[in-house]
Amino acid sequence: MICVEKSVLDSALSIFKAAKTVVWMTGAGMSAESGIPTFRDAQSGLWARFDPQQLASAEGYRADPASVWSWYQWRRRLVVKAKPHAGHFALAEFQKAFGHGLITQNVDGLHQLAGASEVIELHGNIRSSSCFAQRHPLSVPMPDINDVADAELLESPPHCPLCGSTARPDVVWFGESLPMDALQHAEALSYGCDVFVSVGTSSQVYPAAGFALLAKSQGAKIIEINPVATPLSEQNDCAIRGQASEVLPLIAKRLLLN
Ligand code: OAD
């Protein structure tokens, strides 16, 4: 656990209190304490252990749909087991109390489980599926983690009843475009906010990483919540070096009670 310095927290709070519109953008670090691995953390990150070209691209899927599907089934099992933590609940409270915007790169739906609404999902949602060839929506239930037979059944991708193509998760893969409505909505929010807060993202993947810069270009203050610095840290007006589950409830305690 990293102790958040009082002066840093005070500075963040004065930025929040002076703002009319606040936008939060979360990344994989937001879900790390719910048991879902990040992508780029040195040892535990998914991309330290698995090849993104094989598992997160259309080419990889074409080469070996069963392996890709089975990897996502493993990730879907982690998602089924995961529960939102105090940080997710704090963000949902900010939305309800102050109408803050919420953009996420995460595909796990934990913000919604914590009660957040109108979550802008930039990279899709791992809970839903469609067919690879035509993107026809498919209803593939989430794995039942208590049922061993179910786990085996779901290892090969089901077929689309309309076109016969195999299922893929509704997440954005490398080389694919982001959902247009999510992208436009996120851009509009970033453009018009007074404060943009990045939580648990390495700020290496664009266009998501560009939203903080877009906000800054329009005069917004930038706050980063992350245990370590990122390539965008130089742009920060305030950096809170701590974990999401610890920092967000601290902010909530001060913002919601005052
Ligand atoms: P990364 O794995 O690149 O970065 C996670 C960040 O979270 C790192 O900067 C960590 O320091 C930070 N972190 C770790 N634990 C934390 C905690 N408890 N509290 C706060 N921060 C913590 O994940 P993203 O930036 O989300 O794309 O990655 C962006 C995209 O790259 C993902 O959406 C995914 C990936 O390829 C797709 O799947 C399309």
Short mmCIF file of C-alpha atoms and ligand atoms in Angstrom, two decimals:
data_model
loop_
_atom_site.label_atom_id
_atom_site.label_comp_id
_atom_site.label_asym_id
_atom_site.label_seq_id
_atom_site.Cartn_x
_atom_site.Cartn_y
_atom_site.Cartn_z
CA MET A 1 0.00 0.00 0.00
CA ILE A 2 1.22 3.46 -0.92
CA CYS A 3 0.26 6.34 1.41
CA VAL A 4 -1.28 9.25 -0.44
CA GLU A 5 0.30 12.53 0.68
CA LYS A 6 -2.24 14.91 2.21
CA SER A 7 -0.96 17.88 0.20
CA VAL A 8 -1.47 15.95 -3.08
CA LEU A 9 -4.99 14.95 -2.09
CA ASP A 10 -5.78 18.55 -1.05
CA SER A 11 -4.55 19.83 -4.39
CA ALA A 12 -6.74 17.30 -6.28
CA LEU A 13 -9.74 18.27 -4.15
CA SER A 14 -9.34 21.94 -4.88
CA ILE A 15 -9.22 21.14 -8.61
CA PHE A 16 -12.42 19.07 -8.30
CA LYS A 17 -14.21 21.73 -6.29
CA ALA A 18 -13.46 24.44 -8.87
CA ALA A 19 -14.79 22.27 -11.74
CA LYS A 20 -18.22 22.14 -13.31
CA THR A 21 -17.63 19.13 -15.56
CA VAL A 22 -15.42 16.21 -14.65
CA VAL A 23 -14.61 13.22 -16.86
CA TRP A 24 -13.01 10.02 -15.62
CA MET A 25 -11.24 7.53 -17.86
CA THR A 26 -10.26 4.17 -16.48
CA GLY A 27 -7.87 1.47 -17.67
CA ALA A 28 -6.88 -2.02 -16.65
CA GLY A 29 -5.36 -0.86 -13.34
CA MET A 30 -8.90 0.00 -12.23
CA SER A 31 -9.82 -3.71 -12.32
CA ALA A 32 -6.49 -5.10 -11.08
CA GLU A 33 -7.62 -5.19 -7.46
CA SER A 34 -10.77 -7.05 -8.53
CA GLY A 35 -8.53 -9.87 -9.73
CA ILE A 36 -8.40 -9.05 -13.44
CA PRO A 37 -4.83 -8.77 -14.72
CA THR A 38 -3.56 -5.62 -16.44
CA PHE A 39 -1.91 -5.79 -19.86
CA ARG A 40 1.46 -4.13 -19.45
CA ASP A 41 2.53 -4.63 -15.83
CA ALA A 42 5.96 -6.22 -16.01
CA GLN A 43 5.24 -9.68 -14.65
CA SER A 44 1.54 -10.05 -14.11
CA GLY A 45 0.45 -8.19 -17.27
CA LEU A 46 -1.28 -10.25 -19.97
CA TRP A 47 1.00 -8.99 -22.73
CA ALA A 48 4.04 -10.15 -20.72
CA ARG A 49 2.70 -13.69 -20.90
CA PHE A 50 0.68 -13.85 -24.11
CA ASP A 51 1.18 -12.62 -27.67
CA PRO A 52 -1.34 -9.89 -28.54
CA GLN A 53 -0.93 -10.51 -32.27
CA GLN A 54 -2.03 -14.10 -31.78
CA LEU A 55 -4.82 -13.44 -29.31
CA ALA A 56 -6.08 -9.95 -30.01
CA SER A 57 -6.14 -9.51 -33.77
CA ALA A 58 -8.31 -10.69 -36.65
CA GLU A 59 -5.25 -12.38 -38.21
CA GLY A 60 -4.64 -14.33 -35.01
CA TYR A 61 -8.27 -15.41 -34.89
CA ARG A 62 -8.27 -16.51 -38.56
CA ALA A 63 -5.16 -18.61 -37.91
CA ASP A 64 -6.55 -20.39 -34.84
CA PRO A 65 -10.12 -19.52 -33.77
CA ALA A 66 -10.30 -22.24 -31.13
CA SER A 67 -7.20 -21.06 -29.23
CA VAL A 68 -8.33 -17.44 -29.34
CA TRP A 69 -11.87 -18.35 -28.20
CA SER A 70 -10.53 -20.50 -25.40
CA TRP A 71 -8.26 -17.67 -24.18
CA TYR A 72 -11.24 -15.33 -24.04
CA GLN A 73 -13.27 -17.99 -22.22
CA TRP A 74 -10.49 -18.04 -19.61
CA ARG A 75 -10.68 -14.25 -19.36
CA ARG A 76 -14.48 -14.40 -19.21
CA ARG A 77 -14.15 -16.77 -16.25
CA LEU A 78 -11.94 -14.22 -14.46
CA VAL A 79 -14.60 -11.59 -15.16
CA VAL A 80 -17.40 -13.79 -13.79
CA LYS A 81 -15.45 -14.23 -10.56
CA ALA A 82 -14.55 -10.54 -10.22
CA LYS A 83 -16.44 -8.09 -8.05
CA PRO A 84 -16.25 -4.30 -8.14
CA HIS A 85 -14.10 -2.79 -5.39
CA ALA A 86 -14.52 0.40 -3.35
CA GLY A 87 -13.02 2.47 -6.19
CA HIS A 88 -15.71 1.33 -8.66
CA PHE A 89 -18.41 2.23 -6.13
CA ALA A 90 -16.85 5.65 -5.53
CA LEU A 91 -16.95 6.45 -9.26
CA ALA A 92 -20.59 5.40 -9.47
CA GLU A 93 -21.32 7.74 -6.55
CA PHE A 94 -19.57 10.67 -8.30
CA GLN A 95 -21.76 10.07 -11.33
CA LYS A 96 -24.93 10.05 -9.27
CA ALA A 97 -24.00 13.03 -7.11
CA PHE A 98 -22.33 15.30 -9.68
CA GLY A 99 -23.10 13.87 -13.15
CA HIS A 100 -19.44 13.10 -13.88
CA GLY A 101 -18.71 11.40 -17.22
CA LEU A 102 -17.16 7.93 -17.25
CA ILE A 103 -15.08 6.51 -20.10
CA THR A 104 -13.45 3.10 -19.78
CA GLN A 105 -10.99 1.03 -21.76
CA ASN A 106 -12.03 -1.98 -19.70
CA VAL A 107 -14.23 -4.69 -21.16
CA ASP A 108 -15.32 -6.31 -17.89
CA GLY A 109 -18.48 -4.35 -17.04
CA LEU A 110 -17.40 -3.82 -13.40
CA HIS A 111 -18.35 -0.12 -13.44
CA GLN A 112 -21.91 -1.06 -14.37
CA LEU A 113 -21.99 -3.75 -11.66
CA ALA A 114 -21.05 -1.04 -9.15
CA GLY A 115 -24.05 1.01 -10.26
CA ALA A 116 -22.50 3.33 -12.87
CA SER A 117 -24.61 4.21 -15.87
CA GLU A 118 -23.86 5.62 -19.31
CA VAL A 119 -20.39 4.09 -19.19
CA ILE A 120 -18.59 4.75 -22.48
CA GLU A 121 -16.91 1.47 -23.38
CA LEU A 122 -14.15 2.32 -25.82
CA HIS A 123 -12.88 -1.22 -26.30
CA GLY A 124 -16.16 -3.15 -26.22
CA ASN A 125 -17.37 -5.67 -23.66
CA ILE A 126 -16.09 -9.20 -23.18
CA ARG A 127 -19.49 -10.35 -21.93
CA SER A 128 -21.04 -10.14 -25.37
CA SER A 129 -20.19 -11.98 -28.60
CA SER A 130 -20.86 -11.81 -32.31
CA CYS A 131 -19.88 -13.86 -35.31
CA PHE A 132 -16.47 -13.25 -36.85
CA ALA A 133 -17.57 -12.93 -40.48
CA GLN A 134 -20.62 -10.66 -40.26
CA ARG A 135 -20.69 -9.46 -36.65
CA HIS A 136 -24.20 -10.88 -36.22
CA PRO A 137 -24.97 -10.59 -32.48
CA LEU A 138 -24.77 -13.99 -30.73
CA SER A 139 -26.10 -14.91 -27.35
CA VAL A 140 -23.29 -16.85 -25.70
CA PRO A 141 -23.83 -17.11 -21.93
CA MET A 142 -20.95 -16.27 -19.64
CA PRO A 143 -19.17 -19.39 -18.36
CA ASP A 144 -20.60 -21.04 -15.27
CA ILE A 145 -17.52 -21.18 -13.10
CA ASN A 146 -19.03 -23.84 -10.85
CA ASP A 147 -19.79 -26.22 -13.71
CA VAL A 148 -16.82 -28.21 -15.01
CA ALA A 149 -18.81 -29.64 -17.93
CA ASP A 150 -19.81 -26.13 -18.96
CA ALA A 151 -16.14 -25.07 -18.93
CA GLU A 152 -15.27 -27.85 -21.37
CA LEU A 153 -18.24 -27.20 -23.63
CA LEU A 154 -17.41 -23.57 -24.12
CA GLU A 155 -13.82 -24.09 -25.22
CA SER A 156 -14.68 -24.15 -28.92
CA PRO A 157 -16.46 -21.17 -30.47
CA PRO A 158 -20.16 -21.69 -31.19
CA HIS A 159 -21.42 -21.12 -34.74
CA CYS A 160 -23.66 -18.31 -35.93
CA PRO A 161 -27.15 -19.61 -36.78
CA LEU A 162 -27.42 -17.02 -39.59
CA CYS A 163 -24.17 -17.45 -41.49
CA GLY A 164 -22.30 -20.35 -39.88
CA SER A 165 -19.24 -18.27 -38.97
CA THR A 166 -17.70 -18.81 -35.51
CA ALA A 167 -18.13 -16.59 -32.47
CA ARG A 168 -15.70 -13.94 -31.27
CA PRO A 169 -15.87 -11.64 -28.24
CA ASP A 170 -17.16 -8.09 -28.77
CA VAL A 171 -13.86 -6.48 -27.84
CA VAL A 172 -11.77 -4.25 -30.05
CA TRP A 173 -8.70 -6.02 -31.39
CA PHE A 174 -5.46 -4.48 -32.62
CA GLY A 175 -5.99 -3.05 -36.08
CA GLU A 176 -9.75 -2.61 -35.56
CA SER A 177 -11.66 0.64 -35.22
CA LEU A 178 -13.24 1.70 -31.96
CA PRO A 179 -17.08 1.78 -31.88
CA MET A 180 -17.94 5.09 -33.54
CA ASP A 181 -20.61 6.17 -31.04
CA ALA A 182 -18.30 5.52 -28.06
CA LEU A 183 -15.42 7.34 -29.73
CA GLN A 184 -17.51 10.40 -30.59
CA HIS A 185 -19.11 10.54 -27.18
CA ALA A 186 -15.71 10.25 -25.44
CA GLU A 187 -14.23 12.96 -27.66
CA ALA A 188 -17.13 15.31 -26.96
CA LEU A 189 -16.88 14.77 -23.20
CA SER A 190 -13.10 15.27 -23.21
CA TYR A 191 -13.37 18.39 -25.32
CA GLY A 192 -15.87 20.02 -23.01
CA CYS A 193 -14.64 19.10 -19.52
CA ASP A 194 -12.92 21.21 -16.88
CA VAL A 195 -11.11 18.24 -15.31
CA PHE A 196 -10.00 14.99 -16.91
CA VAL A 197 -8.94 12.17 -14.57
CA SER A 198 -7.07 9.09 -15.80
CA VAL A 199 -7.20 6.10 -13.46
CA GLY A 200 -5.11 2.94 -13.88
CA THR A 201 -4.06 3.35 -17.48
CA SER A 202 -0.54 3.24 -18.89
CA SER A 203 -1.64 5.89 -21.43
CA GLN A 204 0.11 4.04 -24.23
CA VAL A 205 -2.85 3.04 -26.38
CA TYR A 206 -4.43 5.58 -28.71
CA PRO A 207 -6.97 7.00 -29.34
CA ALA A 208 -7.83 6.50 -25.63
CA ALA A 209 -4.58 8.07 -24.43
CA GLY A 210 -5.26 11.13 -26.59
CA PHE A 211 -8.38 12.17 -24.70
CA ALA A 212 -6.38 13.67 -21.81
CA LEU A 213 -4.40 15.68 -24.37
CA LEU A 214 -7.58 16.81 -26.08
CA ALA A 215 -8.99 17.95 -22.74
CA LYS A 216 -5.74 19.73 -21.88
CA SER A 217 -5.71 21.53 -25.23
CA GLN A 218 -9.06 23.07 -24.26
CA GLY A 219 -7.77 24.24 -20.88
CA ALA A 220 -8.88 21.32 -18.67
CA LYS A 221 -6.85 20.28 -15.64
CA ILE A 222 -5.41 16.78 -15.79
CA ILE A 223 -5.25 14.42 -12.80
CA GLU A 224 -3.63 10.97 -12.93
CA ILE A 225 -4.26 8.20 -10.41
CA ASN A 226 -1.67 5.46 -10.85
CA PRO A 227 1.02 3.97 -8.60
CA VAL A 228 3.63 4.79 -11.28
CA ALA A 229 4.29 7.52 -13.83
CA THR A 230 3.15 7.15 -17.45
CA PRO A 231 4.23 8.73 -20.74
CA LEU A 232 1.56 11.42 -20.19
CA SER A 233 2.56 12.26 -16.62
CA GLU A 234 4.31 15.46 -17.72
CA GLN A 235 0.91 16.80 -18.70
CA ASN A 236 -0.52 16.31 -15.21
CA ASP A 237 -1.68 19.13 -12.99
CA CYS A 238 -1.82 16.60 -10.17
CA ALA A 239 -0.57 13.01 -9.89
CA ILE A 240 -1.89 10.80 -7.11
CA ARG A 241 0.47 7.89 -6.71
CA GLY A 242 -1.72 5.18 -5.23
CA GLN A 243 -4.08 2.35 -6.01
CA ALA A 244 -7.57 2.90 -7.34
CA SER A 245 -9.32 1.07 -4.48
CA GLU A 246 -7.57 3.26 -1.95
CA VAL A 247 -7.43 6.68 -3.65
CA LEU A 248 -10.97 6.89 -5.04
CA PRO A 249 -12.73 6.24 -1.70
CA LEU A 250 -10.43 8.86 -0.11
CA ILE A 251 -11.57 11.41 -2.70
CA ALA A 252 -15.19 10.30 -2.26
CA LYS A 253 -14.99 10.76 1.49
CA ARG A 254 -13.91 14.38 1.06
CA LEU A 255 -15.99 15.33 -2.00
CA LEU A 256 -19.29 13.70 -1.07
CA LEU A 257 -19.29 14.71 2.59
CA ASN A 258 -18.37 18.39 2.07
P1 OAD B 1 -2.12 -1.32 -19.06
O1 OAD B 1 -1.91 -2.70 -18.61
O2 OAD B 1 -1.35 -0.84 -20.24
O3 OAD B 1 -1.82 -0.32 -17.86
C1 OAD B 1 -2.36 -0.52 -16.59
C2 OAD B 1 -1.94 0.63 -15.70
O4 OAD B 1 -2.58 0.45 -14.46
C3 OAD B 1 -0.44 0.71 -15.42
O5 OAD B 1 0.03 2.04 -15.67
C4 OAD B 1 -0.32 0.38 -13.94
O6 OAD B 1 0.73 1.09 -13.29
C5 OAD B 1 -1.68 0.81 -13.42
N1 OAD B 1 -2.13 0.10 -12.22
C6 OAD B 1 -1.87 -1.18 -11.85
N2 OAD B 1 -2.52 -1.48 -10.72
C7 OAD B 1 -3.22 -0.38 -10.37
C8 OAD B 1 -4.11 -0.05 -9.30
N3 OAD B 1 -4.40 -0.94 -8.35
N4 OAD B 1 -4.65 1.18 -9.26
C9 OAD B 1 -4.36 2.11 -10.23
N5 OAD B 1 -3.54 1.86 -11.25
C10 OAD B 1 -2.98 0.64 -11.33
O7 OAD B 1 -3.70 -1.14 -19.28
P2 OAD B 1 -4.47 -0.04 -20.15
O8 OAD B 1 -3.79 1.28 -20.09
O9 OAD B 1 -5.89 -0.14 -19.76
O10 OAD B 1 -6.85 -2.93 -25.27
O11 OAD B 1 -4.30 -0.65 -21.60
C11 OAD B 1 -4.95 -0.04 -22.67
C12 OAD B 1 -5.41 -1.11 -23.65
O12 OAD B 1 -4.31 -1.93 -24.02
C13 OAD B 1 -6.42 -2.09 -23.08
O13 OAD B 1 -7.75 -1.61 -23.11
C14 OAD B 1 -6.26 -3.26 -24.00
C15 OAD B 1 -4.76 -3.31 -24.11
O14 OAD B 1 -4.24 -3.88 -25.27
C16 OAD B 1 -7.73 -3.77 -25.82
O15 OAD B 1 -8.00 -4.85 -25.34
C17 OAD B 1 -8.34 -3.24 -27.07
#
